[in-house]
mmCIF file of C-alpha atoms in Angstrom:
data_model
loop_
_atom_site.group_PDB
_atom_site.id
_atom_site.type_symbol
_atom_site.label_atom_id
_atom_site.label_comp_id
_atom_site.label_asym_id
_atom_site.label_seq_id
_atom_site.Cartn_x
_atom_site.Cartn_y
_atom_site.Cartn_z
ATOM 1 C CA UNK A 21 -39.453 102.734 -153.050
ATOM 2 C CA UNK A 22 -42.723 101.051 -152.034
ATOM 3 C CA UNK A 23 -42.987 97.500 -150.775
ATOM 4 C CA UNK A 24 -46.147 95.445 -150.915
ATOM 5 C CA UNK A 25 -46.941 92.333 -148.878
ATOM 6 C CA UNK A 26 -47.515 89.483 -151.369
ATOM 7 C CA UNK A 27 -47.664 86.220 -149.391
ATOM 8 C CA UNK A 28 -46.852 84.311 -146.251
ATOM 9 C CA UNK A 29 -45.862 80.653 -146.209
ATOM 10 C CA UNK A 30 -46.684 77.820 -143.846
ATOM 11 C CA UNK A 31 -45.587 74.210 -144.144
ATOM 12 C CA UNK A 32 -48.327 71.589 -144.033
ATOM 13 C CA UNK A 33 -48.424 67.828 -143.567
ATOM 14 C CA UNK A 34 -51.431 67.123 -145.802
ATOM 15 C CA UNK A 35 -51.981 69.594 -148.632
ATOM 16 C CA UNK A 36 -55.495 68.347 -149.430
ATOM 17 C CA UNK A 37 -56.674 68.744 -145.811
ATOM 18 C CA UNK A 38 -55.146 72.214 -145.542
ATOM 19 C CA UNK A 39 -56.590 73.420 -148.847
ATOM 20 C CA UNK A 40 -59.993 72.091 -147.800
ATOM 21 C CA UNK A 41 -59.796 73.878 -144.428
ATOM 22 C CA UNK A 42 -58.855 77.271 -145.875
ATOM 23 C CA UNK A 43 -61.329 77.096 -148.768
ATOM 24 C CA UNK A 44 -64.253 75.891 -146.632
ATOM 25 C CA UNK A 45 -63.593 77.874 -143.449
ATOM 26 C CA UNK A 46 -62.651 81.193 -145.064
ATOM 27 C CA UNK A 47 -63.715 81.050 -148.711
ATOM 28 C CA UNK A 48 -60.145 81.327 -149.972
ATOM 29 C CA UNK A 49 -59.586 80.163 -153.519
ATOM 30 C CA UNK A 50 -56.632 78.266 -154.920
ATOM 31 C CA UNK A 51 -54.919 80.804 -157.175
ATOM 32 C CA UNK A 52 -52.282 78.411 -158.500
ATOM 33 C CA UNK A 53 -50.316 75.292 -157.677
ATOM 34 C CA UNK A 54 -46.698 74.569 -158.493
ATOM 35 C CA UNK A 55 -45.715 70.896 -158.498
ATOM 36 C CA UNK A 56 -42.085 69.845 -158.100
ATOM 37 C CA UNK A 57 -40.511 66.419 -157.623
ATOM 38 C CA UNK A 58 -40.161 66.712 -153.845
ATOM 39 C CA UNK A 59 -42.526 69.519 -152.841
ATOM 40 C CA UNK A 60 -45.724 71.295 -153.894
ATOM 41 C CA UNK A 61 -46.669 74.952 -153.437
ATOM 42 C CA UNK A 62 -50.327 75.945 -153.294
ATOM 43 C CA UNK A 63 -51.246 79.643 -153.258
ATOM 44 C CA UNK A 64 -54.631 80.649 -151.835
ATOM 45 C CA UNK A 65 -56.242 84.076 -151.740
ATOM 46 C CA UNK A 66 -59.496 85.763 -150.885
ATOM 47 C CA UNK A 67 -61.621 86.563 -153.964
ATOM 48 C CA UNK A 68 -61.324 90.332 -153.436
ATOM 49 C CA UNK A 69 -57.676 90.381 -152.356
ATOM 50 C CA UNK A 70 -54.250 89.836 -153.788
ATOM 51 C CA UNK A 71 -52.321 88.793 -150.641
ATOM 52 C CA UNK A 72 -51.715 85.045 -150.735
ATOM 53 C CA UNK A 73 -51.262 82.229 -148.259
ATOM 54 C CA UNK A 74 -48.639 79.827 -149.571
ATOM 55 C CA UNK A 75 -49.059 76.255 -148.374
ATOM 56 C CA UNK A 76 -45.839 74.284 -148.776
ATOM 57 C CA UNK A 77 -46.095 70.508 -148.770
ATOM 58 C CA UNK A 78 -42.729 68.743 -148.549
ATOM 59 C CA UNK A 79 -43.489 65.269 -149.860
ATOM 60 C CA UNK A 80 -40.967 63.484 -147.637
ATOM 61 C CA UNK A 81 -42.033 65.126 -144.336
ATOM 62 C CA UNK A 82 -43.235 62.373 -142.013
ATOM 63 C CA UNK A 83 -43.390 64.144 -138.635
ATOM 64 C CA UNK A 84 -45.554 67.161 -137.795
ATOM 65 C CA UNK A 85 -43.706 70.466 -137.943
ATOM 66 C CA UNK A 86 -42.679 72.143 -134.714
ATOM 67 C CA UNK A 87 -44.557 75.432 -134.662
ATOM 68 C CA UNK A 88 -42.268 76.874 -132.019
ATOM 69 C CA UNK A 89 -43.110 79.837 -129.824
ATOM 70 C CA UNK A 90 -42.277 82.556 -132.345
ATOM 71 C CA UNK A 91 -45.226 82.031 -134.668
ATOM 72 C CA UNK A 92 -48.436 83.636 -133.519
ATOM 73 C CA UNK A 93 -51.197 83.742 -136.135
ATOM 74 C CA UNK A 94 -52.645 84.798 -139.464
ATOM 75 C CA UNK A 95 -55.587 87.207 -139.376
ATOM 76 C CA UNK A 96 -58.664 87.452 -141.587
ATOM 77 C CA UNK A 97 -61.379 90.090 -141.331
ATOM 78 C CA UNK A 98 -65.096 89.363 -141.478
ATOM 79 C CA UNK A 99 -68.236 91.532 -141.545
ATOM 80 C CA UNK A 100 -70.249 89.447 -139.053
ATOM 81 C CA UNK A 101 -68.040 87.933 -136.366
ATOM 82 C CA UNK A 102 -70.771 86.103 -134.466
ATOM 83 C CA UNK A 103 -72.168 84.505 -137.639
ATOM 84 C CA UNK A 104 -68.679 83.411 -138.705
ATOM 85 C CA UNK A 105 -68.070 81.900 -135.265
ATOM 86 C CA UNK A 106 -71.375 79.971 -135.407
ATOM 87 C CA UNK A 107 -70.556 78.771 -138.921
ATOM 88 C CA UNK A 108 -67.133 77.500 -137.850
ATOM 89 C CA UNK A 109 -68.716 75.714 -134.873
ATOM 90 C CA UNK A 110 -71.307 74.084 -137.159
ATOM 91 C CA UNK A 111 -68.519 73.004 -139.519
ATOM 92 C CA UNK A 112 -66.804 71.227 -136.612
ATOM 93 C CA UNK A 113 -63.705 73.434 -136.620
ATOM 94 C CA UNK A 114 -63.904 74.117 -132.838
ATOM 95 C CA UNK A 115 -63.180 77.855 -132.769
ATOM 96 C CA UNK A 116 -62.041 79.370 -129.481
ATOM 97 C CA UNK A 117 -64.544 81.586 -127.614
ATOM 98 C CA UNK A 118 -65.282 85.105 -128.841
ATOM 99 C CA UNK A 119 -63.013 87.672 -127.175
ATOM 100 C CA UNK A 120 -62.253 91.355 -127.002
ATOM 101 C CA UNK A 121 -59.397 93.518 -125.813
ATOM 102 C CA UNK A 122 -59.720 94.842 -122.243
ATOM 103 C CA UNK A 123 -62.510 97.417 -122.078
ATOM 104 C CA UNK A 124 -63.756 96.569 -125.564
ATOM 105 C CA UNK A 125 -66.617 94.409 -126.789
ATOM 106 C CA UNK A 126 -66.328 91.182 -128.713
ATOM 107 C CA UNK A 127 -63.786 91.717 -131.511
ATOM 108 C CA UNK A 128 -62.173 88.405 -132.493
ATOM 109 C CA UNK A 129 -61.699 84.672 -132.025
ATOM 110 C CA UNK A 130 -59.083 82.114 -132.948
ATOM 111 C CA UNK A 131 -59.357 78.853 -134.856
ATOM 112 C CA UNK A 132 -56.635 76.266 -135.546
ATOM 113 C CA UNK A 133 -55.975 74.767 -138.962
ATOM 114 C CA UNK A 134 -55.212 71.032 -139.462
ATOM 115 C CA UNK A 135 -51.517 71.589 -138.627
ATOM 116 C CA UNK A 136 -52.195 73.664 -135.510
ATOM 117 C CA UNK A 137 -51.497 77.087 -137.018
ATOM 118 C CA UNK A 138 -53.730 79.697 -135.434
ATOM 119 C CA UNK A 139 -55.965 81.956 -137.501
ATOM 120 C CA UNK A 140 -57.490 85.046 -135.899
ATOM 121 C CA UNK A 141 -60.905 86.071 -137.222
ATOM 122 C CA UNK A 142 -61.428 89.812 -136.625
ATOM 123 C CA UNK A 143 -64.626 91.891 -136.793
ATOM 124 C CA UNK A 144 -64.137 94.524 -139.498
#
């Protein structure tokens, strides 16, 4: 029996802002949207991938979600880390400084989405 990762879900306060962030910052595309009376699901994916990020917008949520200390981050790979970092700075997304693991060169940086979820951008 083989299992395949298909999506991860995060809850968002403003679906439009979150969709805009993920499409502009990372080039994800909205694959589909499911509208219900009290919540909306928006599935985004990279053009060449099939793993999806599910954004859940609960229409009656009035307070920001508590991210807790268990969540860490999503990760996306990129061919040119420094160029991606510059682009995110120019877009006003305030990425964290470029970093690397001890003894390694620059390998990654983090950026926060509109709800405070961290996204790690990794040199591939």
